[in-house]
Amino acid sequence: MSDEHCSVCSGDVPPLIGQVLTGTGLTLAQAARRLLAGDALPDLTPIQRRLVEEHAERL
């Protein structure tokens, strides 16, 4: 089986690794606080934005 798309690593990057939002350098909590402060978060994917919004609702 040599299908290059069959492994876990061949998929999309996960939106979150631990508490860090992939590709942003921000933790979920940091991004949620920035969102609540009205800061723009342009580097978030739609999935990451939804995670941050849900986390911000709990703060």
GROMACS .gro file of C-alpha atoms in nm:
model
   59
    1MET     CA    1   0.000   0.000   0.000
    2SER     CA    2   0.182   0.307  -0.122
    3ASP     CA    3  -0.098   0.562  -0.116
    4GLU     CA    4   0.068   0.886  -0.006
    5HIS     CA    5  -0.258   1.010   0.151
    6CYS     CA    6  -0.317   0.718   0.386
    7SER     CA    7  -0.122   0.832   0.692
    8VAL     CA    8  -0.220   1.063   0.974
    9CYS     CA    9   0.056   1.307   0.881
   10SER     CA   10  -0.075   1.358   0.530
   11GLY     CA   11  -0.392   1.534   0.647
   12ASP     CA   12  -0.449   1.894   0.739
   13VAL     CA   13  -0.263   2.046   1.032
   14PRO     CA   14  -0.472   2.024   1.350
   15PRO     CA   15  -0.621   2.356   1.463
   16LEU     CA   16  -0.492   2.308   1.817
   17ILE     CA   17  -0.194   2.124   1.963
   18GLY     CA   18  -0.235   2.108   2.337
   19GLN     CA   19  -0.352   2.461   2.415
   20VAL     CA   20  -0.161   2.630   2.130
   21LEU     CA   21  -0.344   2.741   1.817
   22THR     CA   22  -0.139   2.600   1.530
   23GLY     CA   23   0.038   2.864   1.322
   24THR     CA   24  -0.049   3.156   1.551
   25GLY     CA   25   0.189   3.128   1.845
   26LEU     CA   26  -0.108   3.200   2.074
   27THR     CA   27  -0.268   2.979   2.332
   28LEU     CA   28  -0.642   2.936   2.326
   29ALA     CA   29  -0.672   3.154   2.638
   30GLN     CA   30  -0.452   3.431   2.493
   31ALA     CA   31  -0.654   3.442   2.172
   32ALA     CA   32  -0.982   3.446   2.367
   33ARG     CA   33  -0.864   3.741   2.578
   34ARG     CA   34  -0.756   3.927   2.264
   35LEU     CA   35  -1.093   3.857   2.102
   36LEU     CA   36  -1.273   3.993   2.409
   37ALA     CA   37  -1.050   4.301   2.400
   38GLY     CA   38  -1.156   4.366   2.041
   39ASP     CA   39  -0.821   4.280   1.884
   40ALA     CA   40  -0.822   4.144   1.531
   41LEU     CA   41  -0.718   3.782   1.492
   42PRO     CA   42  -0.670   3.749   1.115
   43ASP     CA   43  -0.443   3.442   1.125
   44LEU     CA   44  -0.711   3.212   1.265
   45THR     CA   45  -0.876   2.950   1.050
   46PRO     CA   46  -1.256   2.930   1.070
   47ILE     CA   47  -1.229   2.628   1.301
   48GLN     CA   48  -0.978   2.805   1.526
   49ARG     CA   49  -1.200   3.115   1.540
   50ARG     CA   50  -1.494   2.902   1.652
   51LEU     CA   51  -1.281   2.738   1.923
   52VAL     CA   52  -1.162   3.080   2.042
   53GLU     CA   53  -1.517   3.222   2.045
   54GLU     CA   54  -1.643   2.926   2.247
   55HIS     CA   55  -1.353   2.961   2.492
   56ALA     CA   56  -1.415   3.336   2.524
   57GLU     CA   57  -1.779   3.269   2.620
   58ARG     CA   58  -1.654   3.077   2.924
   59LEU     CA   59  -1.420   3.352   3.047
   0.00000   0.00000   0.00000
